[in-house]
Short mmCIF file of C-alpha atoms in Angstrom, two decimals:
data_model
loop_
_atom_site.label_atom_id
_atom_site.label_comp_id
_atom_site.label_asym_id
_atom_site.label_seq_id
_atom_site.Cartn_x
_atom_site.Cartn_y
_atom_site.Cartn_z
CA MET B 196 111.83 162.99 48.69
CA ARG B 197 114.18 165.46 50.45
CA THR B 198 113.35 168.06 47.72
CA SER B 199 110.32 169.16 49.76
CA ILE B 200 112.35 169.93 52.82
CA LEU B 201 114.74 172.06 50.91
CA TRP B 202 111.93 173.99 49.15
CA ARG B 203 110.09 174.55 52.50
CA THR B 204 113.34 175.61 54.22
CA ALA B 205 114.05 178.21 51.30
CA LEU B 206 110.50 179.53 51.42
CA CYS B 207 110.63 180.12 55.16
CA LEU B 208 113.89 181.88 54.93
CA SER B 209 112.85 184.16 52.02
CA VAL B 210 109.55 185.64 53.31
CA THR B 211 108.51 187.92 55.96
CA ALA B 212 108.26 187.14 59.66
CA LEU B 213 104.51 186.76 59.25
CA VAL B 214 104.82 184.14 56.67
CA ALA B 215 107.68 182.48 58.44
CA THR B 216 105.46 182.04 61.45
CA ALA B 217 102.97 180.22 59.09
CA CYS B 218 105.58 177.74 58.15
CA GLY B 219 105.41 176.49 61.69
CA ASP B 220 102.13 175.48 63.14
CA GLY B 221 101.62 178.69 65.13
CA ASP B 222 101.58 176.94 68.54
CA GLY B 223 104.91 175.24 68.80
CA GLY B 224 104.26 172.45 66.34
CA GLY B 225 106.51 171.30 63.56
CA GLY B 226 105.28 170.05 60.26
CA GLY B 227 108.80 169.07 59.33
CA GLY B 228 110.29 172.56 59.44
CA ASP B 229 109.86 173.84 62.91
CA GLY B 230 113.45 174.42 64.03
CA GLY B 231 115.26 173.05 67.14
CA GLY B 232 113.54 175.38 69.65
CA ASP B 233 109.90 174.08 69.34
CA ALA B 234 108.23 171.39 70.98
CA LEU B 235 108.28 167.90 69.45
CA ASN B 236 104.84 167.32 68.09
CA LEU B 237 103.56 163.75 67.44
CA GLY B 238 100.53 162.37 65.61
CA TYR B 239 99.03 158.93 64.84
CA VAL B 240 97.10 157.23 62.10
CA LEU B 241 95.81 154.02 63.75
CA PRO B 242 92.63 151.93 63.57
CA GLU B 243 89.69 153.05 65.59
CA THR B 244 87.20 151.33 63.19
CA GLY B 245 87.44 148.62 60.62
CA GLN B 246 89.00 145.16 60.57
CA LEU B 247 91.85 145.92 62.70
CA ALA B 248 89.98 148.09 65.23
CA TYR B 249 91.08 145.75 68.07
CA LEU B 250 94.72 146.72 67.39
CA GLY B 251 93.92 150.40 67.88
CA PRO B 252 93.52 150.70 71.57
CA PRO B 253 96.93 149.04 72.58
CA GLN B 254 98.90 151.10 70.06
CA ILE B 255 97.11 154.32 70.87
CA GLN B 256 97.41 153.93 74.57
CA ALA B 257 101.01 152.72 74.27
CA ALA B 258 101.81 156.02 72.41
CA LYS B 259 100.20 158.11 75.10
CA PHE B 260 101.87 156.18 77.86
CA ALA B 261 105.24 156.79 76.24
CA ILE B 262 104.50 160.51 75.99
CA ARG B 263 103.37 160.56 79.66
CA ASN B 264 106.62 158.98 80.74
CA ILE B 265 108.79 161.15 78.53
CA ASN B 266 107.13 164.30 79.94
CA GLN B 267 107.66 163.05 83.47
CA ALA B 268 111.31 162.68 82.61
CA GLY B 269 111.50 166.47 81.80
CA GLY B 270 110.31 166.16 78.04
CA VAL B 271 112.28 166.58 74.91
CA LEU B 272 114.72 169.55 74.86
CA GLY B 273 113.24 170.93 78.00
CA GLN B 274 109.75 171.00 76.74
CA ASP B 275 106.74 168.54 77.18
CA ILE B 276 105.51 166.69 74.12
CA PRO B 277 101.90 168.18 73.62
CA ASP B 278 98.92 165.84 73.47
CA ILE B 279 99.11 163.54 70.47
CA THR B 280 97.03 164.37 67.42
CA GLY B 281 95.30 161.30 66.16
CA SER B 282 93.02 160.17 63.29
CA ASP B 283 91.39 156.82 62.26
CA GLU B 284 93.14 154.45 59.88
CA GLY B 285 89.71 153.06 59.16
CA GLY B 286 90.66 149.84 57.23
CA GLN B 287 90.35 151.69 53.96
CA GLU B 288 93.11 153.38 51.88
CA ALA B 289 91.07 156.48 51.15
CA VAL B 290 90.16 156.96 54.81
CA ALA B 291 93.84 156.43 55.87
CA VAL B 292 95.01 159.00 53.32
CA GLN B 293 92.51 161.58 54.49
CA SER B 294 93.54 160.85 58.17
CA ALA B 295 97.26 161.22 57.32
CA ASP B 296 96.54 164.51 55.53
CA ARG B 297 94.60 165.67 58.64
CA VAL B 298 97.24 164.89 60.97
CA LEU B 299 100.05 166.42 58.82
CA SER B 300 97.92 169.63 58.63
CA ALA B 301 98.22 169.82 62.42
CA GLY B 302 101.91 170.53 61.97
CA VAL B 303 103.31 167.28 63.48
CA ASP B 304 107.00 166.27 63.37
CA ALA B 305 106.25 162.53 63.22
CA ILE B 306 103.39 160.19 62.80
CA ILE B 307 102.90 156.89 64.41
CA GLY B 308 101.24 154.34 62.24
CA ALA B 309 99.60 152.95 60.26
CA ALA B 310 98.96 149.64 61.87
CA ALA B 311 98.28 147.76 58.61
CA SER B 312 101.09 147.68 56.00
CA GLY B 313 98.67 148.46 53.11
CA MET B 314 97.31 151.51 54.91
CA SER B 315 100.96 152.72 55.54
CA LEU B 316 101.70 152.29 51.85
CA ALA B 317 98.69 154.31 50.90
CA PHE B 318 100.18 157.47 52.53
CA ILE B 319 103.81 156.97 53.16
CA ASP B 320 104.78 159.14 50.09
CA SER B 321 102.68 162.03 51.46
CA VAL B 322 104.18 161.81 54.95
CA THR B 323 107.83 161.29 54.11
CA GLY B 324 107.61 163.46 51.15
CA SER B 325 106.58 166.29 53.37
CA GLY B 326 109.75 165.78 55.39
CA VAL B 327 107.84 164.28 58.32
CA VAL B 328 109.04 161.11 60.18
CA GLN B 329 106.82 158.00 59.99
CA CYS B 330 107.22 155.08 62.45
CA SER B 331 105.06 152.04 62.62
CA GLY B 332 105.10 149.49 65.42
CA SER B 333 103.19 146.92 63.29
CA ASN B 334 103.99 147.24 59.65
CA THR B 335 105.60 143.87 58.74
CA ALA B 336 105.47 143.67 54.95
CA PRO B 337 108.95 143.22 53.48
CA THR B 338 108.13 145.92 51.02
CA PHE B 339 109.21 148.63 53.44
CA THR B 340 112.89 147.46 53.73
CA ASP B 341 113.93 148.91 50.37
CA TYR B 342 111.13 151.46 50.04
CA GLU B 343 112.26 154.94 48.66
CA ASP B 344 111.28 157.00 51.80
CA GLY B 345 113.99 159.61 51.86
CA GLY B 346 115.15 158.38 55.12
CA PHE B 347 112.13 159.32 57.00
CA TYR B 348 110.18 155.97 57.43
CA PHE B 349 111.05 153.66 60.32
CA ARG B 350 109.52 150.60 61.93
CA THR B 351 110.02 148.83 65.29
CA ALA B 352 108.01 145.76 64.00
CA PRO B 353 110.25 143.24 62.28
CA SER B 354 109.87 142.38 58.62
CA ASP B 355 108.00 139.24 57.87
CA ALA B 356 111.24 138.01 56.38
CA LEU B 357 112.21 137.42 60.05
CA GLN B 358 108.71 135.98 61.16
CA GLY B 359 108.20 133.52 58.29
CA PRO B 360 111.12 131.21 59.19
CA VAL B 361 109.95 131.00 62.81
CA LEU B 362 106.36 130.10 61.65
CA SER B 363 107.91 127.51 59.38
CA LYS B 364 109.93 126.09 62.20
CA VAL B 365 106.93 125.76 64.43
CA ILE B 366 105.01 123.81 61.66
CA ARG B 367 107.94 121.50 61.04
CA GLU B 368 108.56 120.92 64.65
CA ASP B 369 105.01 119.55 64.93
CA GLY B 370 105.94 116.94 62.35
CA HIS B 371 104.04 118.39 59.31
CA ASN B 372 105.17 117.69 55.89
CA ARG B 373 102.28 118.76 53.58
CA VAL B 374 101.43 122.39 54.17
CA ALA B 375 98.67 124.58 52.61
CA LEU B 376 99.17 128.32 52.90
CA VAL B 377 96.46 130.86 52.21
CA ALA B 378 96.90 134.63 52.61
CA ARG B 379 95.43 138.03 52.11
CA ALA B 380 96.10 139.37 48.55
CA ASP B 381 98.03 142.32 49.89
CA ASP B 382 101.63 143.26 50.69
CA TYR B 383 101.36 141.76 54.28
CA GLY B 384 99.72 138.50 53.20
CA ARG B 385 101.92 137.91 50.12
CA GLY B 386 105.14 138.80 51.91
CA LEU B 387 104.61 136.49 54.91
CA MET B 388 103.33 133.80 52.88
CA GLU B 389 106.42 133.88 50.50
CA SER B 390 108.79 134.03 53.38
CA THR B 391 107.07 131.06 55.20
CA LYS B 392 106.95 129.09 52.05
CA ARG B 393 110.70 129.62 51.16
CA ALA B 394 111.61 128.48 54.81
CA LEU B 395 109.19 125.43 54.64
CA GLU B 396 110.69 124.17 51.43
CA ALA B 397 114.22 124.74 52.55
CA ALA B 398 113.42 122.63 55.63
CA GLY B 399 112.08 119.76 53.29
CA ALA B 400 108.33 120.32 53.62
CA ARG B 401 106.12 120.31 50.58
CA VAL B 402 104.00 123.30 50.11
CA VAL B 403 100.83 121.86 48.46
CA LEU B 404 99.01 125.07 48.22
CA SER B 405 99.91 128.81 48.33
CA GLN B 406 96.89 130.81 47.46
CA THR B 407 95.99 134.42 48.06
CA TYR B 408 92.41 135.62 48.50
CA ASP B 409 90.37 138.86 48.22
CA PRO B 410 90.17 140.11 51.99
CA GLU B 411 86.95 141.86 51.00
CA ALA B 412 85.17 138.58 49.98
CA THR B 413 82.02 137.56 51.87
CA ASN B 414 82.38 133.83 51.24
CA PHE B 415 85.38 131.74 51.72
CA GLN B 416 83.91 128.29 50.88
CA GLN B 417 85.82 127.92 47.63
CA LEU B 418 89.21 128.83 49.35
CA VAL B 419 88.62 126.26 52.09
CA GLN B 420 87.80 123.73 49.36
CA GLN B 421 91.09 124.31 47.80
CA ILE B 422 92.76 123.78 51.09
CA LYS B 423 90.83 120.41 51.58
CA ASN B 424 91.56 119.27 48.07
CA SER B 425 95.25 119.81 48.56
CA ASN B 426 95.14 117.05 51.22
CA PRO B 427 97.44 118.93 53.64
CA ASP B 428 98.47 117.74 57.17
CA ALA B 429 98.74 121.45 58.21
CA ALA B 430 97.37 124.84 57.02
CA GLY B 431 98.70 128.33 57.57
CA VAL B 432 96.13 131.22 57.50
CA ILE B 433 97.56 134.67 57.15
CA ALA B 434 94.63 136.84 57.75
CA PHE B 435 93.10 139.74 59.69
CA GLU B 436 89.56 139.77 60.97
CA GLU B 437 88.29 137.82 57.96
CA GLY B 438 90.25 134.95 59.23
CA THR B 439 87.44 134.07 61.67
CA GLN B 440 85.15 133.29 58.78
CA ILE B 441 88.01 131.15 57.06
CA LEU B 442 88.56 129.28 60.28
CA GLN B 443 84.76 128.68 60.71
CA ALA B 444 84.64 127.34 57.12
CA MET B 445 87.66 125.16 57.72
CA ILE B 446 86.07 123.66 60.83
CA GLU B 447 82.82 122.99 58.93
CA ALA B 448 84.79 121.32 56.14
CA GLY B 449 86.71 119.02 58.49
CA VAL B 450 90.01 120.78 58.17
CA GLY B 451 90.12 122.61 61.47
CA PRO B 452 92.49 122.03 64.36
CA ARG B 453 90.87 118.72 65.39
CA GLN B 454 91.78 117.24 62.03
CA ILE B 455 95.07 118.85 60.88
CA GLY B 456 97.61 121.41 62.23
CA VAL B 457 96.29 124.98 61.96
CA TYR B 458 98.57 127.98 62.22
CA GLY B 459 98.14 131.72 62.15
CA ALA B 460 100.23 134.82 62.32
CA ASP B 461 100.18 138.29 64.02
CA GLY B 462 96.98 139.13 62.18
CA LEU B 463 95.02 136.46 64.03
CA ARG B 464 96.56 136.81 67.44
CA SER B 465 93.67 137.80 69.46
CA GLU B 466 92.38 137.11 73.04
CA GLU B 467 88.89 136.83 71.53
CA LEU B 468 89.56 134.81 68.56
CA ALA B 469 88.20 131.57 69.87
CA SER B 470 84.91 133.14 71.04
CA LEU B 471 84.59 134.91 67.71
CA VAL B 472 85.05 131.72 65.71
CA SER B 473 82.65 129.67 67.97
CA PRO B 474 80.95 131.47 70.89
CA ASN B 475 79.48 128.29 72.17
CA ASP B 476 82.37 126.07 71.86
CA PRO B 477 85.75 127.90 71.97
CA ALA B 478 87.49 124.51 72.30
CA VAL B 479 87.24 124.19 68.49
CA LEU B 480 90.59 126.10 68.28
CA ASN B 481 92.32 123.91 70.85
CA GLY B 482 95.89 123.21 69.53
CA MET B 483 95.95 126.02 66.93
CA LYS B 484 99.31 127.85 67.03
CA GLY B 485 100.77 130.95 65.43
CA THR B 486 103.63 133.54 65.50
CA ALA B 487 103.66 137.34 66.04
CA PRO B 488 106.22 139.80 67.09
CA ALA B 489 106.55 139.40 70.79
CA SER B 490 104.17 141.53 72.93
CA ALA B 491 103.83 139.67 76.19
CA GLU B 492 107.34 138.93 77.37
CA ASN B 493 108.06 142.20 78.99
CA GLN B 494 105.82 141.75 82.13
CA GLN B 495 106.95 145.00 83.76
CA PHE B 496 105.81 147.03 80.78
CA VAL B 497 102.59 145.00 80.43
CA SER B 498 101.83 145.61 84.08
CA GLN B 499 102.56 149.40 83.93
CA LEU B 500 100.65 149.77 80.61
CA ARG B 501 97.59 148.07 82.17
CA LYS B 502 97.77 150.42 85.15
CA PHE B 503 97.84 153.56 82.77
CA ALA B 504 95.02 152.05 80.59
CA PRO B 505 93.13 149.42 82.71
CA ASP B 506 90.37 148.84 79.98
CA LEU B 507 92.99 147.34 77.59
CA ARG B 508 92.25 143.77 76.46
CA GLU B 509 94.71 143.37 73.67
CA LEU B 510 98.40 144.21 73.90
CA GLN B 511 99.52 143.24 70.36
CA PHE B 512 102.12 145.75 69.06
CA ALA B 513 101.82 147.98 72.13
CA PRO B 514 105.58 147.48 72.98
CA GLN B 515 106.64 148.28 69.37
CA VAL B 516 104.65 151.50 69.35
CA TYR B 517 105.92 152.53 72.76
CA ASP B 518 109.54 152.04 71.31
CA CYS B 519 108.61 154.03 68.34
CA VAL B 520 107.70 157.13 70.33
CA ASN B 521 110.86 156.73 72.41
CA ILE B 522 113.40 156.51 69.60
CA ILE B 523 111.81 159.58 67.95
CA ALA B 524 112.06 161.52 71.22
CA LEU B 525 115.70 160.36 71.89
CA ALA B 526 116.71 161.06 68.38
CA ALA B 527 115.34 164.62 68.75
CA GLN B 528 117.25 164.88 71.94
CA GLN B 529 120.47 163.60 70.46
CA ALA B 530 120.09 166.06 67.50
CA ASN B 531 119.24 168.94 69.80
CA SER B 532 116.44 169.71 67.44
CA SER B 533 112.66 168.87 66.91
CA ASP B 534 113.02 169.39 63.14
CA PRO B 535 112.65 165.95 61.43
CA ALA B 536 115.26 166.83 58.81
CA ASP B 537 117.70 166.99 61.82
CA PHE B 538 116.56 164.12 64.01
CA ALA B 539 115.63 161.58 61.36
CA PRO B 540 119.23 160.79 60.71
CA GLU B 541 119.84 160.17 64.32
CA ILE B 542 117.06 157.46 64.78
CA ASN B 543 119.04 154.43 63.61
CA GLY B 544 121.97 155.55 65.86
CA VAL B 545 120.06 155.70 69.10
CA THR B 546 119.21 152.05 68.69
CA LYS B 547 122.90 150.54 68.51
CA ASP B 548 126.62 150.90 69.02
CA GLY B 549 126.41 153.08 72.24
CA GLU B 550 126.05 152.76 75.92
CA LYS B 551 123.04 150.52 76.78
CA CYS B 552 119.92 152.21 78.26
CA THR B 553 116.40 150.99 78.62
CA SER B 554 114.28 154.01 79.53
CA PHE B 555 113.90 157.57 78.02
CA GLN B 556 115.10 159.01 81.34
CA GLN B 557 118.15 156.89 81.50
CA CYS B 558 119.01 157.37 77.77
CA LYS B 559 118.39 161.09 78.06
CA ASN B 560 120.86 161.46 80.91
CA LEU B 561 123.39 159.78 78.82
CA VAL B 562 122.81 162.00 75.83
CA GLU B 563 123.12 165.08 78.11
CA GLN B 564 126.48 163.76 79.19
CA GLY B 565 127.66 163.51 75.67
CA SER B 566 127.39 159.75 75.27
CA ASN B 567 126.38 157.72 72.35
CA ILE B 568 123.37 155.63 73.24
CA ASP B 569 121.97 152.07 72.51
CA TYR B 570 118.32 152.10 73.42
CA ASP B 571 117.04 148.66 74.22
CA GLY B 572 113.24 148.91 74.06
CA VAL B 573 110.33 147.22 75.76
CA SER B 574 109.86 145.14 72.62
CA GLY B 575 113.68 143.95 72.74
CA PRO B 576 116.93 145.25 71.40
CA LEU B 577 116.15 147.23 68.26
CA ASP B 578 119.57 147.46 66.69
CA PHE B 579 118.29 149.14 63.46
CA ILE B 580 119.93 148.27 60.20
CA GLU B 581 120.50 150.94 57.61
CA GLN B 582 116.99 150.71 56.35
CA GLY B 583 115.52 151.79 59.71
CA GLU B 584 114.17 148.52 61.05
CA PRO B 585 115.26 145.91 63.40
CA GLY B 586 117.88 143.49 62.02
CA GLN B 587 116.63 140.81 64.31
CA ALA B 588 113.33 140.13 66.04
CA THR B 589 111.93 138.36 69.04
CA ILE B 590 109.05 136.33 67.78
CA GLU B 591 106.32 134.96 70.07
CA VAL B 592 105.02 131.37 69.41
CA TYR B 593 101.37 131.35 70.71
CA ALA B 594 98.67 128.73 71.06
CA TYR B 595 94.94 128.33 71.96
CA ASP B 596 94.03 125.86 74.68
CA GLN B 597 91.02 123.65 75.55
CA SER B 598 89.01 126.68 76.88
CA GLY B 599 89.98 128.83 73.89
CA LYS B 600 92.57 130.90 76.00
CA LEU B 601 95.45 132.50 74.13
CA ARG B 602 98.85 131.67 75.78
CA THR B 603 102.43 132.29 74.97
CA VAL B 604 104.34 129.18 74.36
CA ARG B 605 107.84 130.65 74.06
CA THR B 606 109.68 133.34 72.24
CA GLU B 607 112.56 133.01 69.69
CA VAL B 608 115.13 135.46 68.38
CA SER B 609 115.08 135.51 64.51
CA THR B 610 117.67 136.86 62.26
CA GLY B 611 116.03 135.93 59.07
CA GLU B 612 116.37 133.11 56.49
CA GLY B 613 120.23 133.08 56.21
#
């Protein structure tokens, strides 16, 4: 994957000044070969339409908020980060690929996104193969841990290998022994289902059903009948927006939260879920629980983000995206370069084994003093492992109450299944 960087660098060195200018973006942008003197240029590919459109605003606004704060602190290498270049993930692989190509053509040094693991997998080769950094705040599929990305892909969201054991623990704590699991037939769904299943079985529970489904299906009656026929005392639903239809069908079939334990994960964590499932009776989800990478624990960040973007309803993955932007900026500051080939190798290092700092301004001051830094983000300590992701995670346990309101029950630190 690094071949493209070497090729582009050689090309820029061997041609005339005119063509060398074309190797940059013409207005201070990077495109992975911009050199240390140019501004750090960022882009995003995040959902503005499609099933995960509700996750777009918190992530987009968090990225813009981070850039605003970085620029107020003097920018990166003495220059402001320009306005972020964005494009719609769209919930379809073809759309996500086109969007990534569009953002890459703007000459960015790093791309934030995608939100969905499947969408990131659709364009990760294009981004990292171009020598551009990619950082997602919400990709949780275990697939990425060992993905061949040339050292250019990072994520601040924890792998589902860390979330699954917490979801299992919540189910077991509620006394359930026979558990049915259904999940989207994609990397996210399969990965989290398998992680949860292993943890449940290790804890002595019996997984009576583990079934994937086509997320593009329009009818989930057969899937729900499989849940009912397995005679579970609890069911885990690993879904995105289509989960509302699955929950509706479960309630109609008599296997809803009033009859058995019902559990979700981050894809179903939404302030509006109860009203979407049953607009006239949001209490039907009373008692439903779930897990997700923590997004509500840092009240100072939440308050500041809401002041910056007062129309925000959801907060899911906003802290993780905020941290993506910060670690990219700090790595560039540490490398004294806005060239991804220079700062990508610094990203892991700014999250661990140095002097603790919790804001771009504080960390930047330490870097300028020659100190190694350990950025603890608004999503928690990152402490990246070699593969460019958190080695531990703060996982939120959430629940819906009698009025259908989403509330945080607690948070737990997870280091995985070992």
